[in-house]
Coordinates of C-alpha atoms and ligand atoms in Angstrom, one line a residue:
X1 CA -36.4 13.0 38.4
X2 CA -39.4 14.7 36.6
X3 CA -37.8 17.5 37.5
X4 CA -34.7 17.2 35.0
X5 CA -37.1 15.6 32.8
X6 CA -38.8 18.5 31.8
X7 CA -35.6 20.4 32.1
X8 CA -34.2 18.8 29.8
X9 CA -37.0 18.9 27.4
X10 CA -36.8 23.1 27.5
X11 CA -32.8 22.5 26.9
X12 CA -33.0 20.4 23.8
X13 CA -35.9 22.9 22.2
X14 CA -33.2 25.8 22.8
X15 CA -30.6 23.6 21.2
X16 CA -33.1 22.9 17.6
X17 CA -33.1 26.9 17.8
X18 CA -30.1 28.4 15.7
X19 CA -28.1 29.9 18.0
X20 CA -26.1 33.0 16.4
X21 CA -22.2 31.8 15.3
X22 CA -21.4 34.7 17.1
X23 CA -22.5 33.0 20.1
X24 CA -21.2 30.0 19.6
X25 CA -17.7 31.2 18.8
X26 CA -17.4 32.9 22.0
X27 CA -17.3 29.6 23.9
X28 CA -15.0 26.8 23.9
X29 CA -15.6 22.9 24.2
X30 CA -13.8 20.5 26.7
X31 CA -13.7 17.0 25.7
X32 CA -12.6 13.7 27.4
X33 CA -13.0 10.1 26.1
X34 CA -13.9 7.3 27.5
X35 CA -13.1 4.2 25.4
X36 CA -14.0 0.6 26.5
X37 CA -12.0 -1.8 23.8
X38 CA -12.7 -6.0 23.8
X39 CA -9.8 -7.3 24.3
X40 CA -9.1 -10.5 21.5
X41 CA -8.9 -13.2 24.0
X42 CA -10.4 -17.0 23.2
X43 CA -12.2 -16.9 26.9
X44 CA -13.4 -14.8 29.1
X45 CA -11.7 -12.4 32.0
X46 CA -12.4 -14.5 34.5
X47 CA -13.9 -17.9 33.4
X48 CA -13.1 -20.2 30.5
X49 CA -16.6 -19.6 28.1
X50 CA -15.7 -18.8 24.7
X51 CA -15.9 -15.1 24.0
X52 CA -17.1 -15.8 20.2
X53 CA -19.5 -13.0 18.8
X54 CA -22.9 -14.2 17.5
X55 CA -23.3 -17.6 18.8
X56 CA -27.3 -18.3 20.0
X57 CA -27.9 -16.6 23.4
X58 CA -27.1 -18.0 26.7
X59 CA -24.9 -20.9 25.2
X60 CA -21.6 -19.0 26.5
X61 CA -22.0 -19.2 30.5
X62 CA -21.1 -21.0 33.5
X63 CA -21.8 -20.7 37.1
X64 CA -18.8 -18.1 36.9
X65 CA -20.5 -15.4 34.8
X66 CA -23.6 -16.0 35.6
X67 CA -22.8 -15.0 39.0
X68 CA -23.6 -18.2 41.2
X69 CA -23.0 -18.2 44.5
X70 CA -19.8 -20.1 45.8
X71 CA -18.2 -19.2 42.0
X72 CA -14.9 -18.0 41.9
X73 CA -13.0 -15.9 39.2
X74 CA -9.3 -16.7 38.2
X75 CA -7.8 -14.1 36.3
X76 CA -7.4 -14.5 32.1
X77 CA -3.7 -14.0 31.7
X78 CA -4.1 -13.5 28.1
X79 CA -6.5 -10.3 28.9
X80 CA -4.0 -9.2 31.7
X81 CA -1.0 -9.5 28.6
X82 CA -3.1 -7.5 26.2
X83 CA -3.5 -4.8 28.6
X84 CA -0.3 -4.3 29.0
X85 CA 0.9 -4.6 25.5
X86 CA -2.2 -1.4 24.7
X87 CA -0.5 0.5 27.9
X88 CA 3.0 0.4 26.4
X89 CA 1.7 1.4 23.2
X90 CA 0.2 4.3 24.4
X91 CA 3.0 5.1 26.6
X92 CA 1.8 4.6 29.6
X93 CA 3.4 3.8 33.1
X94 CA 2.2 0.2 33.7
X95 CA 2.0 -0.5 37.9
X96 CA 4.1 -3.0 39.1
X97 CA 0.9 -4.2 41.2
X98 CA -2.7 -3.2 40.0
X99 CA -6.1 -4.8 41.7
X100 CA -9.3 -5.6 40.9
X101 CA -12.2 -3.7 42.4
X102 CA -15.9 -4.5 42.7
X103 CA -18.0 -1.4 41.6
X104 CA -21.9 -2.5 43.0
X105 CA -24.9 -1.9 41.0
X106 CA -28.0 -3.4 40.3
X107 CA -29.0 -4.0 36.5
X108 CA -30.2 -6.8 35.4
X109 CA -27.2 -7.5 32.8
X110 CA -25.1 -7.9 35.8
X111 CA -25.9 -11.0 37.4
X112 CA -23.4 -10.5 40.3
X113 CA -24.9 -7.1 41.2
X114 CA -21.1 -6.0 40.9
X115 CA -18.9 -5.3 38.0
X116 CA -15.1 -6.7 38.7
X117 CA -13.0 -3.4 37.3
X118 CA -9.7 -1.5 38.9
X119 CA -10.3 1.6 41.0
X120 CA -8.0 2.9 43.1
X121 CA -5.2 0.7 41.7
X122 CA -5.2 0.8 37.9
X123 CA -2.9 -1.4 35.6
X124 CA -1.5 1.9 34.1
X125 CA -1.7 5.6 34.1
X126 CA -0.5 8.8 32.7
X127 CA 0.3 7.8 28.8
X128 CA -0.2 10.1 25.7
X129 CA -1.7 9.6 22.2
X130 CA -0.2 11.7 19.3
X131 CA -2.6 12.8 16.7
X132 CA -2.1 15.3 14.1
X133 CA -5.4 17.2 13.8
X134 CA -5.4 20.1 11.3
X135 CA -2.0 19.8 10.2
X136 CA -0.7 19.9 14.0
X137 CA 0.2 17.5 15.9
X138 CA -1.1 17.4 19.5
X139 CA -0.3 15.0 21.9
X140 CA -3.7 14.1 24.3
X141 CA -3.0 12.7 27.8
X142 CA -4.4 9.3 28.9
X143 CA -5.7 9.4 32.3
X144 CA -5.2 5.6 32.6
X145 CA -6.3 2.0 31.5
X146 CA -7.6 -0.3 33.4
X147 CA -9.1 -3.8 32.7
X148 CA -12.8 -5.1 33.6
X149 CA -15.6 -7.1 32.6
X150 CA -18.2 -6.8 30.5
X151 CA -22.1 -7.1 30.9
X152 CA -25.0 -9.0 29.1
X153 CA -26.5 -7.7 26.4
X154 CA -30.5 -6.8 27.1
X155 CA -32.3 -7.2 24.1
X156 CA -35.2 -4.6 23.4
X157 CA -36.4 -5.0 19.9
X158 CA -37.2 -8.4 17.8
X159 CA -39.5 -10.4 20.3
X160 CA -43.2 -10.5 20.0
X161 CA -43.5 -9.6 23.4
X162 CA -41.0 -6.6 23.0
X163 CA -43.3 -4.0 23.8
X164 CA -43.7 -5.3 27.5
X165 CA -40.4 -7.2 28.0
X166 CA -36.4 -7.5 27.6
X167 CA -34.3 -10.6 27.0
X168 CA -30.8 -10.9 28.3
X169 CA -28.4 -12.6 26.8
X170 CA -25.7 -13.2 29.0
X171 CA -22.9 -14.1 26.1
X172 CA -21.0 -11.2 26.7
X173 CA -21.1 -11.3 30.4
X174 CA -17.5 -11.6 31.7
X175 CA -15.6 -10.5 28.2
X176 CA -12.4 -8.8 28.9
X177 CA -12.2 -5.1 28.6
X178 CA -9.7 -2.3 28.3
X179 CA -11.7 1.2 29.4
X180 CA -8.8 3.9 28.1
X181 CA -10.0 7.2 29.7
X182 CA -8.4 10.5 28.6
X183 CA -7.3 13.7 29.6
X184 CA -10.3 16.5 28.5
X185 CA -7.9 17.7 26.1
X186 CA -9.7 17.5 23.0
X187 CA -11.5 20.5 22.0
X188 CA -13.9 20.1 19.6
X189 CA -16.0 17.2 17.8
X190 CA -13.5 16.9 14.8
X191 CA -10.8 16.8 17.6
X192 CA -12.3 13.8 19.7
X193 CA -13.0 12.0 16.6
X194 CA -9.7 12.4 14.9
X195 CA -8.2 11.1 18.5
X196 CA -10.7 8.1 18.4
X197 CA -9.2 7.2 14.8
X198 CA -5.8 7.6 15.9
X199 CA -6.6 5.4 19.3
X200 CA -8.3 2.7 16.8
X201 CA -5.6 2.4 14.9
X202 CA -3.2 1.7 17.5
X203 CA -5.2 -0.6 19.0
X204 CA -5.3 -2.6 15.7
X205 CA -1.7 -1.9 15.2
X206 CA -1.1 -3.3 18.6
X207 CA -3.5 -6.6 17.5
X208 CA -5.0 -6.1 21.1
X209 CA -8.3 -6.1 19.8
X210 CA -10.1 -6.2 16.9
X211 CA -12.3 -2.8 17.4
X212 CA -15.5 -3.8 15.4
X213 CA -17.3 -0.5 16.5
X214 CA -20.9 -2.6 14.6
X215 CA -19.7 -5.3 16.7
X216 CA -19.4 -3.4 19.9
X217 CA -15.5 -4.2 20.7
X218 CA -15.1 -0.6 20.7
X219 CA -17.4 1.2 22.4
X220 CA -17.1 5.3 23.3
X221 CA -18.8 7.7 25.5
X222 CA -18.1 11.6 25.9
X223 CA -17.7 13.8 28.3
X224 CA -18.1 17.4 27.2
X225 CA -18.6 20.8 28.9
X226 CA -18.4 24.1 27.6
X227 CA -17.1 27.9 28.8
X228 CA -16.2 30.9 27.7
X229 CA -13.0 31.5 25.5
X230 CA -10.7 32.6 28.1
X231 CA -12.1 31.2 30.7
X232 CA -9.3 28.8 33.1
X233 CA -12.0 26.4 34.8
X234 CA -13.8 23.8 33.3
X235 CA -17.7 23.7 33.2
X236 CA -20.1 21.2 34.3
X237 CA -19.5 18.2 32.1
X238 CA -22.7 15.8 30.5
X239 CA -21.9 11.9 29.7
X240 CA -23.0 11.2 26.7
X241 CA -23.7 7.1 25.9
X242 CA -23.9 4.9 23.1
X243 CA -21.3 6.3 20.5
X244 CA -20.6 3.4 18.1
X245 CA -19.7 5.6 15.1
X246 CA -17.5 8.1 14.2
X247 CA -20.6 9.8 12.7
X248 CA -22.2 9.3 15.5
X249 CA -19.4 10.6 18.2
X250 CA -19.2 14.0 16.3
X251 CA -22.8 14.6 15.9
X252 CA -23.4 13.9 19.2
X253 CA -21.0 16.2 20.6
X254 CA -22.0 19.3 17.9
X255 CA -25.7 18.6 19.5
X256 CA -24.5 18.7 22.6
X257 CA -21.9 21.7 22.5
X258 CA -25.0 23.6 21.3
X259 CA -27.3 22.5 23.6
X260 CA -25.1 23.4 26.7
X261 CA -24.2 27.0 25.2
X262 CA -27.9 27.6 24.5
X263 CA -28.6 26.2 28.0
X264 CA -26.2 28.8 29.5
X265 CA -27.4 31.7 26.9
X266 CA -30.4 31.6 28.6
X267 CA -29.5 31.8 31.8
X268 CA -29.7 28.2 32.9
X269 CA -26.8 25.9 34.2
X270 CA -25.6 22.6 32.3
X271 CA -26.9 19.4 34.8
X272 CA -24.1 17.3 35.4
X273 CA -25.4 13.8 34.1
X274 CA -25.3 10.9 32.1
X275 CA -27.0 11.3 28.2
X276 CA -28.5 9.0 25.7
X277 CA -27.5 9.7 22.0
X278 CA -30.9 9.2 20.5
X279 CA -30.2 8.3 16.8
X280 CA -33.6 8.4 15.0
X281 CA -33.6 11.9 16.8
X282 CA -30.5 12.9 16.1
X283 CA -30.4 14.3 20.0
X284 CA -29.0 13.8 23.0
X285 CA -31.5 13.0 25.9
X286 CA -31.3 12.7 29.6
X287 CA -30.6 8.9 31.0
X288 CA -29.7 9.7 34.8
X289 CA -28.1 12.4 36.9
X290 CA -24.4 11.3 37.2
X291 CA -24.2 8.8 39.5
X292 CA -20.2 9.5 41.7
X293 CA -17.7 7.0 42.0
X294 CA -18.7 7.0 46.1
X295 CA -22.6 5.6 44.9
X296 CA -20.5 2.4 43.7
X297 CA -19.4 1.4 46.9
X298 CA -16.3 0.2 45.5
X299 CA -14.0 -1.8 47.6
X300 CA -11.2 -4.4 46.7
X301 CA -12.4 -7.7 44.8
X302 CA -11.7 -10.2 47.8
X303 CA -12.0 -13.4 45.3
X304 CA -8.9 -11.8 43.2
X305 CA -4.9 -11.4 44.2
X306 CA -3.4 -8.1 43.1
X307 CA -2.1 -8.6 39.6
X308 CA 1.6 -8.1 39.9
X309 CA 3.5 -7.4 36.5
X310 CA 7.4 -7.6 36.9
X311 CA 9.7 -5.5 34.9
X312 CA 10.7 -8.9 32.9
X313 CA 7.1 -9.8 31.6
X314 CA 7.1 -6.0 30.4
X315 CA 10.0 -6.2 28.8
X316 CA 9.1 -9.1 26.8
X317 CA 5.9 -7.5 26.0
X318 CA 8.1 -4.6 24.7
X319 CA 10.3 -6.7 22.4
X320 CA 7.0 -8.2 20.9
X321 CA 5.7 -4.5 20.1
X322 CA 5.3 -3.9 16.4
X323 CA 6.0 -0.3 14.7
X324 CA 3.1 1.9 15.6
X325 CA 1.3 4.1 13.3
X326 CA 2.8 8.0 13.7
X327 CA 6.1 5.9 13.1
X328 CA 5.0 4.3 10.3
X329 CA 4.1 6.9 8.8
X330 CA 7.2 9.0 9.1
X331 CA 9.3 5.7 7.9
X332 CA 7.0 5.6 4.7
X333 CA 7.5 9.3 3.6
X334 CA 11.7 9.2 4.6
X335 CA 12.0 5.5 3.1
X336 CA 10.2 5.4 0.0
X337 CA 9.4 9.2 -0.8
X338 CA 5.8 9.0 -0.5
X339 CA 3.8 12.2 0.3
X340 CA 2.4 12.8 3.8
X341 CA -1.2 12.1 2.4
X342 CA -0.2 9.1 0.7
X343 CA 1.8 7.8 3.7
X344 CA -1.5 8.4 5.8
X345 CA -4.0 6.6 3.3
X346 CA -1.2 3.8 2.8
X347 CA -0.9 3.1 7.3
X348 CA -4.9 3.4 7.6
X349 CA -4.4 -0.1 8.0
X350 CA -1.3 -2.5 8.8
X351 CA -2.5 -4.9 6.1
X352 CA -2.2 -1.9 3.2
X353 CA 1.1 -0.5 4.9
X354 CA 2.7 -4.3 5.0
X355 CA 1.3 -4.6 1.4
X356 CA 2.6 -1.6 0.1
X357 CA 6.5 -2.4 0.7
X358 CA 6.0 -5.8 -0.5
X359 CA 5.0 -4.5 -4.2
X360 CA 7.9 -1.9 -3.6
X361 CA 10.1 -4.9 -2.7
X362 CA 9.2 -7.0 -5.8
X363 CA 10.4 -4.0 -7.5
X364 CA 7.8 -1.5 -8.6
X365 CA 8.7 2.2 -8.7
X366 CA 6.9 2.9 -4.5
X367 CA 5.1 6.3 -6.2
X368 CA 3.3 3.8 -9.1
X369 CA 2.5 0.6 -6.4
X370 CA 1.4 3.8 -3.6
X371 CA -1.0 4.7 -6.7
X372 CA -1.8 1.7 -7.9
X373 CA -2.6 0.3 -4.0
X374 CA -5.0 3.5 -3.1
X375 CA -6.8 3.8 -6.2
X376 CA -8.2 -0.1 -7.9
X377 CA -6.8 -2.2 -4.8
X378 CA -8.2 -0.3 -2.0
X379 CA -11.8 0.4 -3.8
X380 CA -11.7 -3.4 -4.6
X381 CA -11.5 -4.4 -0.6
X382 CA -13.6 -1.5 0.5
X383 CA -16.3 -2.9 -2.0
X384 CA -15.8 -6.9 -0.6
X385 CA -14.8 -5.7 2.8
X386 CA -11.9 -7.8 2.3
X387 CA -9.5 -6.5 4.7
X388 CA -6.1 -8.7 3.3
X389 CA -4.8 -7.6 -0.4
X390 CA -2.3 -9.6 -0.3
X391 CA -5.1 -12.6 -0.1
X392 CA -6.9 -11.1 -3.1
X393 CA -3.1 -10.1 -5.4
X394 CA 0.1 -11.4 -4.4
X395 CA 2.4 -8.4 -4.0
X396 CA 4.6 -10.0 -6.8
X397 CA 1.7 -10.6 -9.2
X398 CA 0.6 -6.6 -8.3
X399 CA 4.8 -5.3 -9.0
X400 CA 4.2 -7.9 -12.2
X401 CA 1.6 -5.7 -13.9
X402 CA 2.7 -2.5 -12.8
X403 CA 5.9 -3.2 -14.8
X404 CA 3.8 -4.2 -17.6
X405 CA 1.9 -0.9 -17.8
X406 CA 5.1 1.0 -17.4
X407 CA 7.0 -1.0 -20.2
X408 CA 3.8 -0.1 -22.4
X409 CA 2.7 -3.4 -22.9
X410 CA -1.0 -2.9 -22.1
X411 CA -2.0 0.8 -21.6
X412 CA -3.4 1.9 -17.7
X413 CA -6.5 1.8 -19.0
X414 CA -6.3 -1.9 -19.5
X415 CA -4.0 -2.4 -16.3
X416 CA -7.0 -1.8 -14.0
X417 CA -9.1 -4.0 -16.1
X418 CA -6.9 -6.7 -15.2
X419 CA -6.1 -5.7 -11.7
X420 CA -10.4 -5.8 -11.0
X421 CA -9.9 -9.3 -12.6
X422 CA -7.1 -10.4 -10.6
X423 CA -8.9 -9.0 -7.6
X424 CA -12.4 -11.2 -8.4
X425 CA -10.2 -14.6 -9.6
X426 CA -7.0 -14.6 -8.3
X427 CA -5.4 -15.7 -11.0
X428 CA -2.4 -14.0 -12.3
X429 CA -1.8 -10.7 -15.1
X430 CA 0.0 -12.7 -18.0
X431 CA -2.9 -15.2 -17.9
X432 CA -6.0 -12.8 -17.4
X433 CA -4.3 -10.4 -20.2
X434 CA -4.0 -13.1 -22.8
X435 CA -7.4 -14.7 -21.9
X436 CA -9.0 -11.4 -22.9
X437 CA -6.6 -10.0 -25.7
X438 CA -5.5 -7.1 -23.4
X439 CA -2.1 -7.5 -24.6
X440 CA -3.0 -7.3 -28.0
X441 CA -1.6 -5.3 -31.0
X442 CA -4.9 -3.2 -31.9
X443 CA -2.7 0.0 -33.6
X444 CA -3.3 -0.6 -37.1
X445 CA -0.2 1.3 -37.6
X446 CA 1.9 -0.2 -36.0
X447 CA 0.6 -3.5 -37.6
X448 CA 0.7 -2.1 -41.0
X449 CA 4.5 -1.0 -40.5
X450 CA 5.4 -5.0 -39.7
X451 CA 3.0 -6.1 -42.5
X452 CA 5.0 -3.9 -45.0
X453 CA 8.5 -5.4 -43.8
X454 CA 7.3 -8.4 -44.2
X455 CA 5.7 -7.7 -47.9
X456 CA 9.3 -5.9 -48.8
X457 CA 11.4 -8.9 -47.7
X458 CA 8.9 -11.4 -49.8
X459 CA 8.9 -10.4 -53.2
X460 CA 8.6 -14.2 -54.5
X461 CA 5.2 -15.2 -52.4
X462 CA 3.7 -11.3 -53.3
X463 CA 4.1 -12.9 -56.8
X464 CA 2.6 -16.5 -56.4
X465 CA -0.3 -14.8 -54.5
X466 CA -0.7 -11.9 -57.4
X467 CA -0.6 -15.2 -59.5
X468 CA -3.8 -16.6 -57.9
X469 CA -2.3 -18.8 -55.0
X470 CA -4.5 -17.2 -52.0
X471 CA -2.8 -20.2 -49.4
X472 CA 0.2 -17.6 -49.8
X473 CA -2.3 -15.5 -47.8
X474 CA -1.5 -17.9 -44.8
X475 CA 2.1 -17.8 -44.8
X476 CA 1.6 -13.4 -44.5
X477 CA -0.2 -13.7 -41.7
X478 CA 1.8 -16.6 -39.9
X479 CA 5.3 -14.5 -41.1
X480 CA 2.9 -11.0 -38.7
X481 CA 2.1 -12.9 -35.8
X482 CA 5.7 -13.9 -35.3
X483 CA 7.3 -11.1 -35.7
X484 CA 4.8 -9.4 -33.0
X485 CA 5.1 -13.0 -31.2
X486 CA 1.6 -13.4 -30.7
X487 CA 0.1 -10.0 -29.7
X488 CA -0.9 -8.8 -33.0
X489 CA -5.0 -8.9 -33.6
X490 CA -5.5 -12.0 -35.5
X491 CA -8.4 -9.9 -37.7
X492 CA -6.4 -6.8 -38.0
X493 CA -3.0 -8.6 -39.7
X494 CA -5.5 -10.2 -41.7
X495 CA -7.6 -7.2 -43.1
X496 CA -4.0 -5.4 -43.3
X497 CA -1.9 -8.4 -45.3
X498 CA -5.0 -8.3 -48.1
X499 CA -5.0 -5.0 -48.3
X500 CA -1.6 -4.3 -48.5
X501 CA -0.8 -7.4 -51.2
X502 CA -4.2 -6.1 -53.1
X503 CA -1.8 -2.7 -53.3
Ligands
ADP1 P1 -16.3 10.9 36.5 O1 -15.8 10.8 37.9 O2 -17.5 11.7 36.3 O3 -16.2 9.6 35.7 P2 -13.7 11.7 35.7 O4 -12.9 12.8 36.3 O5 -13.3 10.3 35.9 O6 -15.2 11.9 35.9 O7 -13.5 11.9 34.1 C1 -14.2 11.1 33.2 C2 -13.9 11.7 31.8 O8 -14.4 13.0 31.7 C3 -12.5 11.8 31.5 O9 -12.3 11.4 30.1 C4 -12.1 13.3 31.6 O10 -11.2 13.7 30.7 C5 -13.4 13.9 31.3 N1 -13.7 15.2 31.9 C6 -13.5 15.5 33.2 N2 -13.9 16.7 33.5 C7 -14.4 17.2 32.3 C8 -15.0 18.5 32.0 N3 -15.2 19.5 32.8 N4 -15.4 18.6 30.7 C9 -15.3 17.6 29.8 N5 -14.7 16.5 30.1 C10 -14.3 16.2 31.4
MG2 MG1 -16.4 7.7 34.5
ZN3 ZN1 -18.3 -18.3 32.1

């Protein structure tokens, strides 16, 4: 062990070194992800605790997750349906009969001293993600998905006592999880991330879970090796934990692509094991030398039946399955004539994409509502972290004032001013507008033009107010305001009518 230790500490010097681009271009990356994804059930995968997020520790256990002796599991339908539904939606063959495994290791965030996950006999296998990386698509293979459980959660900072001990809490024990592994078919850090978007996305497209990476219910590790351009075989691959960014995921690999080329530079070999993303450090460091599957001692969960999924049950699953986000995409641009950027800003999220055709179907031109949408509206939620427009502006009330603008009753200018307001209160355009005089006559022009009419058609009241009778000064302005019906600047017509009968 203090063997790779120190190892490692040579490796990650090299890797701070800059190594010449020449160098590094003469080497290629292999990626593979492995993605573990909560699944949005109420209970757990095999008990009936509540799977809520942030509830005080320990309050979510039972004799089940906790491991006791003489428990037994019963399998979470629910978990077992979600599955399925993220299989089919990354088209992957789901088994007609899957089983549970027990995969043994101590930790103590594993009461049972086994994890229940599928080995040998995973729920599906062999599907494909699209993503279109650089203005190509590629499609990346999924090795398979298979369900499991969760651990605890140690906790190693906060406690007075931190310095010398861990808490558990054992909350999370026993949540359901979806690990998607893929095919190392991603080649660089921009690559693996755009795939993690892509995967992301159709996860939440797929409402199979709702992927809070700050929450942890979407969790990635990376496997990466390097070799020389041309070069058929893989290389000796590292594991690198605790990706729960984008950011993070990139970075990680960059350091770690470097570090394995300046590794083999030197004349060393890459040490197949398992990293730590550090950070604070902005490395990766050495956790353990890869542990192999046989170390696990895996053999069929004896408490559990096979899970059998007829072609029925899929099928329904499939009839439930909403449009998915390459599709989307492609419908937005052909339906509504949106741009290809535009159709990928407007499906980032189902909620904006859903949104979107609703302002189109209230009637505004799709161009001005796709505008409208990614510039106030989406700055507005990303600022709340509201998630829902159509909570914040109906999709009517949005169309509403986009007509407004475009019949030039209130200029853009103003529109956004209104649509921040609508955002904050809720309350709709035609009331905000006239609450703060957007929809006012300001052009003294064009208020000087009605004022003049009015003056032409009047000849007897210019004379009685010429004569002295300033009340005639009331009946000029009334005479203004309802020919503008109301928009006209109160203290403009005012200033204008003297003026104009002082002429
Ligand atoms: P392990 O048994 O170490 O878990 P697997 O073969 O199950 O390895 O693969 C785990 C992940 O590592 C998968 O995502 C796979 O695509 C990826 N992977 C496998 N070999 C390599 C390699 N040489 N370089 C990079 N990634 C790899
Ligand atoms: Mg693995
Ligand atoms: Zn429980």
């Amino acid at each position: 062990m203090a063997r790779c230790y120190n190892r490692a500490i040579v490796m990650s010097r090299a890797a701070e070194s800059e190594i010449p681009a020449e160098t590094l271009a003469r080497y290629e990356a292999v990626i593979g992800l492995e993605v573990h994804v909560q699944l949005k059930t109420a209970s757990k995968m095999f008990c009936s605790c509540s799977t809520r997020f942030g509830d005080p520790p320990n309050t979510n256990v039972c004799p089940v997750c906790l491991g006791l002796p003489g428990s037994l599991p019963a399998i979470n339908r629910r978990a077992v349906e979600l599955a399925v539904r993220a299989s089919l939606g990354l088209n992957a063959a789901v088994a007609e009969r899957s089983r549970f495994a027990r995969k043994n290791y101590f930790y103590p965030d594993l009461p049972k001293g086994y994890q229940i996950s599928m080995y040998e006999l995973p729920l599906a296998l062999k599907g494909w993600l699209e993503i279109d990386f650089e203005g190509r698509r590629k499609r990346i293979g999924i090795t398979r998905l298979h369900l499991e459980e969760d651990a605890a959660k140690a906790l190693h900072e906060g406690f007075p006592d931190s310095d010398r001990a861990a808490y558990i809490d054992y909350n999370r024990c026993g949540t359901p999880l979806a690990e998607i592994v893929s095919e190392p078919d991603l080649r660089s850090p921009a690559e693996a991330q755009a795939y993690l978007e892509e995967l992301k996305l159709t996860l939440e497209y797929l409402d199979v879970s709702d992927c809070n990476m700050e929450e942890g219910s979407l969790r990635c590790d990376a496997n990466v090796s390097v070799r020389p351009r041309g070069e058929a075989r893989f290389g000796t691959k590292t594991e690198v934990k605790n990706l729960n960014s984008f950011r993070f995921l990139a970075r990680a690999l960059e350091y770690e692509i470097e570090r394995q080329i300046a590794t083999i530079e030197q004349g060393g070999a890459v040490l197949q094991e398992t990293r730590l993303w550090n950070v604070a450090a902005g490395r990766t460091e050495p956790m353990r030398t890869k542990e192999h599957a046989h170390d696990y001692r895996y053999f069929p969960e004896p408490d559990l039946l096979p899970v059998r999924i007829d072609q029925a049950w899929k099928e329904e699953i499939l009839r439930d399955m909403p449009e998915l986000p390459a599709a989307k995409r492609a419908r937005l641009e052909a339906q509504y004539g949106v741009s290809g950027y535009d159709a990928r800003v407007l499906a980032a999220s189902r909620d904006v994409a859903d949104y979107f055709e609703a302002v189109a179907a209230a009637g505004a031109a799709p161009k001005s509502a796709s505008n409208w949408i990614q510039g106030e509206l989406l700055r507005r939620l990303k600022e709340t972290g509201a998630t829902k427009p159509a909570e914040r502006v109906s999709a009517t009330e949005l169309a509403a004032l986009i007509a407004r603008v475009e019949r030039g009753e209130i200029t853009a200018a103003s529109g956004k001013q209104v649509l921040a307001r609508m955002f904050e209160t809720g309350e709709p355009a035609s009331k905000i507008i006239a609450a703060e005089g957007l929809g006012q006559i300001r052009d003294t022009a064009e208020i000087e033009r009605v004022v003049r009419e009015i003056v032409a058609r009047e000849p007897a009241n210019v004379a009685k107010y010429r004569a002295g009778n300033e009340g005639v000064l009331k009946f000029f302005v009334g005479q203004v305001m309802r020919a503008t019906r109301g928009q006209a600047n109160p203290q403009l017509v005012n200033e204008t009518v003297k003026r104009l009968l002082a002429e």
